[in-house]
Coordinates of C-alpha atoms in Angstrom, one line a residue:
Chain A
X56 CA -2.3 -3.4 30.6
X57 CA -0.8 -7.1 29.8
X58 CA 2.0 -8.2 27.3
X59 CA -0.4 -9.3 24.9
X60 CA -1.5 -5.5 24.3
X61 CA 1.4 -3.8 23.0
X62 CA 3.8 -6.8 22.0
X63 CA 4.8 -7.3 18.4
X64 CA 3.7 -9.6 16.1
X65 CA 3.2 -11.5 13.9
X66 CA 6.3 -12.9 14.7
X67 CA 9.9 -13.2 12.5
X68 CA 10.9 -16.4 13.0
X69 CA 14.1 -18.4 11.4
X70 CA 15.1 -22.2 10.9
X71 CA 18.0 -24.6 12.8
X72 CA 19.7 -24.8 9.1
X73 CA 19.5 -21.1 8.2
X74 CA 23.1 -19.9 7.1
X75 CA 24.0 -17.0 9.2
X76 CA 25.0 -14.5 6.7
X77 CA 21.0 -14.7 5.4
X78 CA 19.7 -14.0 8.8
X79 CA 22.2 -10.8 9.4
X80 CA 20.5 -9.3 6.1
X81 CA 17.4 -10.2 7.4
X82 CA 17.4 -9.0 10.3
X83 CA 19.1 -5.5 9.1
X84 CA 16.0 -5.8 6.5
X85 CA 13.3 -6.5 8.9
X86 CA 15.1 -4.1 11.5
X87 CA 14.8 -6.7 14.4
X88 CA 17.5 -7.5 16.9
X89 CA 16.7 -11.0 18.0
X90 CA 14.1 -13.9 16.3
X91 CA 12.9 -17.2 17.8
X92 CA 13.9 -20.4 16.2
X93 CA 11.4 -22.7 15.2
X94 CA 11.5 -26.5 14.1
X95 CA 8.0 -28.4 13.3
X96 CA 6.3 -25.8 14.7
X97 CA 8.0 -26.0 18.3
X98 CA 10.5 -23.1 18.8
X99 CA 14.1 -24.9 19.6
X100 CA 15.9 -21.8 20.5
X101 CA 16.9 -18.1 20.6
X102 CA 18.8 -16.0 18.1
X103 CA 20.4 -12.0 18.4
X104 CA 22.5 -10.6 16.7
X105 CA 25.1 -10.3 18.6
X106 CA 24.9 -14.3 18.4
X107 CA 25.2 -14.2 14.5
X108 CA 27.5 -11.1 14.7
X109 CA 30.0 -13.0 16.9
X110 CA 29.9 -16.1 14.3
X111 CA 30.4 -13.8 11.3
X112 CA 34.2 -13.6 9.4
X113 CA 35.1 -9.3 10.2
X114 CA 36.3 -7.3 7.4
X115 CA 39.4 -7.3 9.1
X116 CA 40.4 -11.1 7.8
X117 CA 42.2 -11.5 4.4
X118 CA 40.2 -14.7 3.3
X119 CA 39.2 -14.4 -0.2
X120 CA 35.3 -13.3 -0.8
X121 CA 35.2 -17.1 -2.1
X122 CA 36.8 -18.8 1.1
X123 CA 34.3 -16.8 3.2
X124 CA 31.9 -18.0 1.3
X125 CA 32.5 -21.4 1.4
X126 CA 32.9 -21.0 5.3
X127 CA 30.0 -19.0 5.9
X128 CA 27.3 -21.0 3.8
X129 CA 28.7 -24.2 6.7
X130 CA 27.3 -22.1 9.6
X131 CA 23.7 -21.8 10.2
X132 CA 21.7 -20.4 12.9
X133 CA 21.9 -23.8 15.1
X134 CA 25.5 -23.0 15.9
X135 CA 24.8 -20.0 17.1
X136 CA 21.4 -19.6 19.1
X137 CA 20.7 -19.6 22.7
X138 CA 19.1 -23.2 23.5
X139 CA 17.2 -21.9 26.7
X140 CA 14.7 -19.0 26.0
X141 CA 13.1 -17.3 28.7
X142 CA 9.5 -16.8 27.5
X143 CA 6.6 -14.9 29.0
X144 CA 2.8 -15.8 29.1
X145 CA 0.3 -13.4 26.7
X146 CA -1.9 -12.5 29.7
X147 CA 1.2 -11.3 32.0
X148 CA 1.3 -7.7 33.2
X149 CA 3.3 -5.5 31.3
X150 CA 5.7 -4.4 33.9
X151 CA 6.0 -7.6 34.8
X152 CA 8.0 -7.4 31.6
X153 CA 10.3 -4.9 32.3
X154 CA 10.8 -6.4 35.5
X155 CA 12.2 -9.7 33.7
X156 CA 14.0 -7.9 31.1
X157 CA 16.1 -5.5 33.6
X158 CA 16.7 -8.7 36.2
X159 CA 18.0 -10.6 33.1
X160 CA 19.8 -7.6 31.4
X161 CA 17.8 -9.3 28.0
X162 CA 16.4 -6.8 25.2
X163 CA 13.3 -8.8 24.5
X164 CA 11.6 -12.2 24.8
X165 CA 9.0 -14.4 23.0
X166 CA 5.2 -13.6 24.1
X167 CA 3.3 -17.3 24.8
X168 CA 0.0 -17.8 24.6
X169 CA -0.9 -22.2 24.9
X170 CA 2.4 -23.2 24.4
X171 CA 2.6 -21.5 21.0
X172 CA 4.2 -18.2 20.2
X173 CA 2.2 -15.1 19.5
X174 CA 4.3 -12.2 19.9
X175 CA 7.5 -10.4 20.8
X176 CA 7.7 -7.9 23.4
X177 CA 10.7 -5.8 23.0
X178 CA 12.5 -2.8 24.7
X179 CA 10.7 -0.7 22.3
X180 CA 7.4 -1.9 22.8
X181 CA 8.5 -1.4 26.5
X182 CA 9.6 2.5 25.7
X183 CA 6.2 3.0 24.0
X184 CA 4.3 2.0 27.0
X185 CA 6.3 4.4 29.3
X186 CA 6.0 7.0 26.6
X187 CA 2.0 6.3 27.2
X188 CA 1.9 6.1 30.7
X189 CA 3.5 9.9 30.9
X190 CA 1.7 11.3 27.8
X191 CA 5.0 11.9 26.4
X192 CA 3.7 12.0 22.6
X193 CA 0.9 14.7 23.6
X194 CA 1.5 18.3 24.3
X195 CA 0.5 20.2 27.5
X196 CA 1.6 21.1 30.9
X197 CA 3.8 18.8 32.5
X198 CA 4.2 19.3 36.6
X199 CA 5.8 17.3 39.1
X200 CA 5.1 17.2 42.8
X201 CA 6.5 16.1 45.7
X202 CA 3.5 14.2 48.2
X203 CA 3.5 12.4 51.3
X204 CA 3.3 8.9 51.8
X205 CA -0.6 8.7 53.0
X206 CA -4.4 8.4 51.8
X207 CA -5.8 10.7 49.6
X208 CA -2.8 12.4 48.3
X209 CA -3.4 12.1 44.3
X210 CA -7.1 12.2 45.0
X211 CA -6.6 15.8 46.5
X212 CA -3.7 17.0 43.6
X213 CA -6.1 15.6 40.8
X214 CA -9.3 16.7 42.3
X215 CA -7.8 20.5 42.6
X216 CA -6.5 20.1 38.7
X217 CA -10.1 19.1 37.1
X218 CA -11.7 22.0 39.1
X219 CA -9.4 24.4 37.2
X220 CA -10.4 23.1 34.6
X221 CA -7.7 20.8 33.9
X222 CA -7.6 17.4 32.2
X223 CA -5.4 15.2 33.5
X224 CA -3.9 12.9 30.5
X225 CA -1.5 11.6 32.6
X226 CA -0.2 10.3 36.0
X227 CA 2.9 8.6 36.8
X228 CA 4.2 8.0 40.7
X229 CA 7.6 7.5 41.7
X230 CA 9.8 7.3 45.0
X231 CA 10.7 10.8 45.7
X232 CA 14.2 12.1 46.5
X233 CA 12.6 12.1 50.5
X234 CA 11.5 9.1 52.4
X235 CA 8.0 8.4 52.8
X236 CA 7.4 11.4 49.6
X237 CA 6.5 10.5 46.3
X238 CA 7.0 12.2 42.9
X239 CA 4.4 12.7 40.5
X240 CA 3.6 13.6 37.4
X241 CA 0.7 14.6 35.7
X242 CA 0.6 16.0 32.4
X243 CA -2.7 18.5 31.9
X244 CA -4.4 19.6 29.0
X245 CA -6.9 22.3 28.6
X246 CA -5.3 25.0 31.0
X247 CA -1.8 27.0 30.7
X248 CA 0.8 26.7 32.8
X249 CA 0.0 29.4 35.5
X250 CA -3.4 27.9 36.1
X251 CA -1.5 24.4 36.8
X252 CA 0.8 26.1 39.0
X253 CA -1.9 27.6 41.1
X254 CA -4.3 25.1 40.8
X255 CA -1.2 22.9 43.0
X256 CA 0.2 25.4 45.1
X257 CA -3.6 25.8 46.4
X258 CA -2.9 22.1 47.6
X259 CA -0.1 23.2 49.5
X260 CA 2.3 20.5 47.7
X261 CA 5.7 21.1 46.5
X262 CA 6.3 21.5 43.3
X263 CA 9.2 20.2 41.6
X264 CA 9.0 20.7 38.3
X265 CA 7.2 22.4 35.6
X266 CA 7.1 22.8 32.0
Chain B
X286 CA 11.6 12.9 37.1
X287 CA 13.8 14.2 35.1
X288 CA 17.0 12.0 33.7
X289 CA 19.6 13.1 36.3
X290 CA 17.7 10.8 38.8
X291 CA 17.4 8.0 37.2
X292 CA 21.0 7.5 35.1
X293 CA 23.5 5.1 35.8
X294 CA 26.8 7.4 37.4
X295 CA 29.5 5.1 36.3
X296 CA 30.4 6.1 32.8
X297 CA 32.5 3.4 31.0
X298 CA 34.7 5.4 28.3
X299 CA 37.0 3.8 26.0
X300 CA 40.1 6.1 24.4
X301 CA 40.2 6.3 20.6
X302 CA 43.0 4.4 20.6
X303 CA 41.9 1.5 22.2
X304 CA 42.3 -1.8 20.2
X305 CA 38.8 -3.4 19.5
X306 CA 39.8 -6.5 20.8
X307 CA 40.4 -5.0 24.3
X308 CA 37.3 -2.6 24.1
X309 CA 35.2 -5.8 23.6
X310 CA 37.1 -7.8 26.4
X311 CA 36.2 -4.6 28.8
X312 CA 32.4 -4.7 27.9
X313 CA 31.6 -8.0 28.4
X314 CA 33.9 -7.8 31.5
X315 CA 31.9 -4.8 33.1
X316 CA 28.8 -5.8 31.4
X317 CA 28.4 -2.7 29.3
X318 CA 26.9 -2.3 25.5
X319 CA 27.9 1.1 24.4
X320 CA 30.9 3.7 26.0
X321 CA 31.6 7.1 24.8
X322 CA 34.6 7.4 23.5
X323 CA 36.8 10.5 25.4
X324 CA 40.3 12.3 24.7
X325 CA 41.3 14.8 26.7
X326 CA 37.8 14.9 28.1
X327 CA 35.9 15.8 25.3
X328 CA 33.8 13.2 23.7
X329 CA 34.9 12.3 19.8
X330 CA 32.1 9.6 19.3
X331 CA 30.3 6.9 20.8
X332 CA 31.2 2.8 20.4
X333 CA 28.8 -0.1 20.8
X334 CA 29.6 -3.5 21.1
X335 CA 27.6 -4.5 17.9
X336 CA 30.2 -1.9 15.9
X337 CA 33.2 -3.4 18.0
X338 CA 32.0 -7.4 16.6
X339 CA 31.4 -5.7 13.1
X340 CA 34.8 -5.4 13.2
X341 CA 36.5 -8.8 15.0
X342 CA 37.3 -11.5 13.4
X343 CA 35.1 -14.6 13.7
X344 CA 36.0 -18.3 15.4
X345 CA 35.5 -19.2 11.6
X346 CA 38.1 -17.2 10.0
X347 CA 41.0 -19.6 9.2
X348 CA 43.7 -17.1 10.1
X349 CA 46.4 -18.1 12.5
X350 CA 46.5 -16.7 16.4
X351 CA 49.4 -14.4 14.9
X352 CA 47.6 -12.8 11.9
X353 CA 44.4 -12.0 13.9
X354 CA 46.6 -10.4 16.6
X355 CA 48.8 -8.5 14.1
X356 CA 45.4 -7.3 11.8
X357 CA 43.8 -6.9 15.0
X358 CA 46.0 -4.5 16.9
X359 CA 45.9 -2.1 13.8
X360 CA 42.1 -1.6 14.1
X361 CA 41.1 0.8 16.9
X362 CA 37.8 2.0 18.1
X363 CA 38.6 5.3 16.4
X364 CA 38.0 3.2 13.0
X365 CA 34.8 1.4 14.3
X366 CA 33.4 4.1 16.3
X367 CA 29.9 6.9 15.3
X368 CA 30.8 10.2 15.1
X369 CA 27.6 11.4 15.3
X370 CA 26.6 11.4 18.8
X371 CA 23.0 11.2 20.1
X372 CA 23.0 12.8 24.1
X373 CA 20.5 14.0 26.3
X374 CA 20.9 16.9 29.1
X375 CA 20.7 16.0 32.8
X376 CA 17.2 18.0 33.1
X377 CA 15.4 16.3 30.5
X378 CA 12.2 14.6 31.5
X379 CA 12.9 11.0 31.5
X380 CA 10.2 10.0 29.3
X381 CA 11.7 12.3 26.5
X382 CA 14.7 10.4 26.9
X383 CA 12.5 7.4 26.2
X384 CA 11.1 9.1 23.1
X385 CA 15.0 9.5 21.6
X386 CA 15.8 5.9 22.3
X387 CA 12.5 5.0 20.7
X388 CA 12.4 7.0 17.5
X389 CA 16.5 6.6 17.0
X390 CA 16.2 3.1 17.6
X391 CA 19.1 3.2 20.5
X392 CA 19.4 0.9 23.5
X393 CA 21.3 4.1 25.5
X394 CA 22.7 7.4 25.3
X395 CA 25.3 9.5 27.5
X396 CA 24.2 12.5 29.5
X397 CA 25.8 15.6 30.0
X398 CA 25.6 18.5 31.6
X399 CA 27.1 21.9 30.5
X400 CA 29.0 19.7 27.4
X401 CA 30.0 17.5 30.1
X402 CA 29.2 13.3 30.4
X403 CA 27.9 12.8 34.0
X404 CA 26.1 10.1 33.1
X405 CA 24.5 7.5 31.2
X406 CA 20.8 6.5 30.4
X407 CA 20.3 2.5 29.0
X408 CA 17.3 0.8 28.4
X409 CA 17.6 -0.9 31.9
X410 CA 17.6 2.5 33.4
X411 CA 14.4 2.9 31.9
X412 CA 12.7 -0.9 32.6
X413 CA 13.9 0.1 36.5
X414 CA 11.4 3.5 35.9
X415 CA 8.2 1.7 34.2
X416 CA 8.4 -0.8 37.0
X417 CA 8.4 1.7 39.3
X418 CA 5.8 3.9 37.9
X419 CA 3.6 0.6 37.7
X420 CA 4.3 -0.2 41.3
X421 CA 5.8 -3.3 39.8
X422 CA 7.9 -3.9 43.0
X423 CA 5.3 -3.7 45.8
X424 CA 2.4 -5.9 46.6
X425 CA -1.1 -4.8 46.5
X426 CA -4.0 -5.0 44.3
X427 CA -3.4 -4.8 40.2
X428 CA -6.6 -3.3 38.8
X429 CA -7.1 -2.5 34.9
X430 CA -10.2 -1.0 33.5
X431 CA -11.8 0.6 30.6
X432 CA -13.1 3.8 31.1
X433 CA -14.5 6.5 28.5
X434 CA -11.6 9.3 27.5
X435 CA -13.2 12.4 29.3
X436 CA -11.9 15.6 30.6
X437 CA -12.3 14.7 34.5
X438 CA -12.2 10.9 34.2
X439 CA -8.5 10.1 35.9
X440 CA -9.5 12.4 38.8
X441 CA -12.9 10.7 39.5
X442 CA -11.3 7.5 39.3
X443 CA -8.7 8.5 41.8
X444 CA -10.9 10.2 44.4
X445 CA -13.2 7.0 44.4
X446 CA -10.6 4.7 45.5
X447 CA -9.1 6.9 47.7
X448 CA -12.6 8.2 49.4
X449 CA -13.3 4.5 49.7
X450 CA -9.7 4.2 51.7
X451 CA -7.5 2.9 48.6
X452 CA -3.7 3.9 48.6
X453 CA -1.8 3.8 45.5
X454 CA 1.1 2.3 45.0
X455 CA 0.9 2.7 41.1
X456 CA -1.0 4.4 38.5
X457 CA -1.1 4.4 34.9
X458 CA -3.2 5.5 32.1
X459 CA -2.6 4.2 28.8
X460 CA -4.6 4.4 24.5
X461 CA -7.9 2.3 25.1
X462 CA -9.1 0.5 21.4
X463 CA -10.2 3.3 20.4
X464 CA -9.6 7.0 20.4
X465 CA -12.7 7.4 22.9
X466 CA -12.1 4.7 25.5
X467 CA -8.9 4.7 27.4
X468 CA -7.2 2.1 29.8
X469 CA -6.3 3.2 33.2
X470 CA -4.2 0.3 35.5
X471 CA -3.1 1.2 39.4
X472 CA -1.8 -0.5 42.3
X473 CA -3.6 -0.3 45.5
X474 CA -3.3 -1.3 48.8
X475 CA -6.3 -0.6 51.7
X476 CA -9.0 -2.0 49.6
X477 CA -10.6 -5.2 48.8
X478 CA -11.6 -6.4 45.2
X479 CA -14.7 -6.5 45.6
X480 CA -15.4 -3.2 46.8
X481 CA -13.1 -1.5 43.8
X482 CA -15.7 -3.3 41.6
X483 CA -18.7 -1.8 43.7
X484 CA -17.1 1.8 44.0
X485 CA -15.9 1.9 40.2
X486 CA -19.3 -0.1 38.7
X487 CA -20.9 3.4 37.5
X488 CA -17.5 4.8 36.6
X489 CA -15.9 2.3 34.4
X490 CA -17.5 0.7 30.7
X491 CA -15.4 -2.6 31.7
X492 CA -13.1 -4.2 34.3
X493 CA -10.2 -6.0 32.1
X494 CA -8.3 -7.7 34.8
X495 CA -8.0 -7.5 38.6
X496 CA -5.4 -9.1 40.4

């Protein structure tokens, strides 16, 4: 699964001499949080809207709706953006992406593909992968064991599922609450929730969790 | 995994009293984009930065330093702040937690337990789990292929890389192009490239990236 897969697009973009107050509706419109900035086809910067929210006058001032005015139609998006945009190739794992996004503490970045941009991968898109990878949108029986750090471990667990009967729409590993244990979830269809429960304890796993 | 593992302990809360000026000055100081907002431990709403620069006044304002401060210190989070609350319980599976932030369109949520915030869950939270999941942090061999969406097919995969002395690190399965092919991606270590491709030939319809 790479960026280019489940990013966004086409792609939002606004201009250097945009005023501010047109971007906020847009993006409210558009229900976007952040939009690259492009100039002769080369993007120039980075916009969010905390960026154009920290620029914009708060109901809290007393100016006039005609003094705002006059002030706000003087600020445009090039006061505002970020300059350096951290960017991420089309053909880039996805987790990769998270990976950049949690180190950086950003909500999304532009998706590259040959210098141009193609895409936006955002914390959503990012949530809808997860939600994938655990077959959270699907019903069924969702289990969670605890195995040991060694060959063969999810081989055996998913091998004594199928044979049950089960179909496993789901499997997602993580590090367990023990050293040298992982979790992992699988998320079955096709059987009820005894047969999953006896379909693992016959592997002689712990089970964590199941639902 | 349920959400209790995997939510940030240190919950940030701001008193409805607070002035917006200093909420905003104490999330960007602890690096925070949301905090519940608590009186006499109960929880009356929930803040988020964009609410708090809603309601501050801009650079662009033309307001002297002693009208901001005297508008400003009138306008509390109270006045700023939603009432209406979206929370998750400490039991939830994470990737339902996920689903919320996805379909409400929220970068985080508190967590309580018995009425109680414990906790909160942010989209970084969630980045950290994906990577994990994926085996984004370890090294080892990224393999993504096409397969055909069959009862069976995620177990087969499994026991062939592991029979053929594969351990994973990661696995994932994800929506292929269409509603009869999906796409499953792991992380393996104890196993060549080469050899995946020879164990997996029969197995998979294509091998979209190895790495």
């Amino acid at each position: 699964m790479l960026v280019g897969e489940r990013m966004s697009h086409p792609v939002i973009t606004v201009t250097q001499e945009m005023p501010v107050h047109d971007v906020l509706a847009m993006f409210k419109k558009d229900n976007i949080r952040r939009a690259p900035v492009i100039k002769d086809g080369k993007m120039v910067g980075i916009v969010s809207d905390s960026d154009l929210l920290n620029a914009s006058p708060s109901l809290a001032t007393t100016l006039s709706v005609w003094e705002i005015n006059s002030l706000l139609s003087k600020i445009t998006v090039k006061h505002v953006m970020t300059k350096k945009v951290k960017t991420i190739e089309v053909d880039t794992p996805i987790e990769e992406a998270a990976r950049i996004m949690a180190d950086l503490k950003i909500g999304g970045m532009p998706v590259m593909h040959k210098g141009k941009i193609v895409g936006m991968i955002t914390a959503t898109d990012l949530f809808k992968v997860l939600l994938e990878l655990t077959g959270a949108r699907e019903k069924g029986v969702r289990a969670t064991i605890l195995i040991e750090d060694k060959l063969g471990e999810i081989a055996k667990v998913s091998k004594s599922i199928a044979e049950a009967g089960g179909n496993i729409i789901a499997v997602g590993m993580y590090a367990g609450p023990e050293v040298g244990k992982w979790g992992v979830i699988f998320k079955v269809l096709g059987i009820k929730k005894e047969a999953v429960k006896a379909a693992l304890e016959k592997t002689g796993k712990k089970l964590v969790d199941i639902r | 995994m349920l959400v209790g593992e995997r939510m940030s302990h240190r919950v940030i809360s701001v008193p409805p009293e607070m002035p917006v000026l200093e909420a905003l000055a104490m999330f960007r100081k602890s690096q925070i984009h949301r905090a519940p907002v608590m009186k006499d431990g109960k929880m009356l709403g929930i803040v988020s930065e964009v609410d708090l620069l809603n309601a501050s006044p801009s650079q662009v304002t033309t307001l002297s330093v002693w009208e901001i401060n005297h508008l400003m210190s009138k306008v509390t989070v109270k006045q700023v702040m939603s009432k209406k609350v979206i929370s998750t319980e400490i039991g939830t599976p994470i990737e339902e937690a996920a689903r919320i932030m996805v379909d409400a369109k929220i970068g985080g949520m508190p967590v309580t337990r018995s009425g109680k915030v414990i906790g909160m869950i942010t989209e970084t939270d969630l980045f950290k789990v994906f990577m994990e999941m994926m085996g984004a942090r370890e090294e080892g061999l990224r393999v993504s292929v096409l397969v055909e969406e069959k009862p069976g097919q995620i177990a087969r995969v499994s026991r062939l890389i592991s029979d053929a002395g594969g351990n994973f690190l990661g696995f994932g399965s994800f929506a292929g192009p269409d509603a009869s092919l999906m796409i499953i991606t792991f992380k393996v270590t104890g196993i060549k490239k080469d050899d995946v491709k020879k164990i997996l030939g029969k197995e998979v319809k294509k091998f979209l990236d190895i790495r």
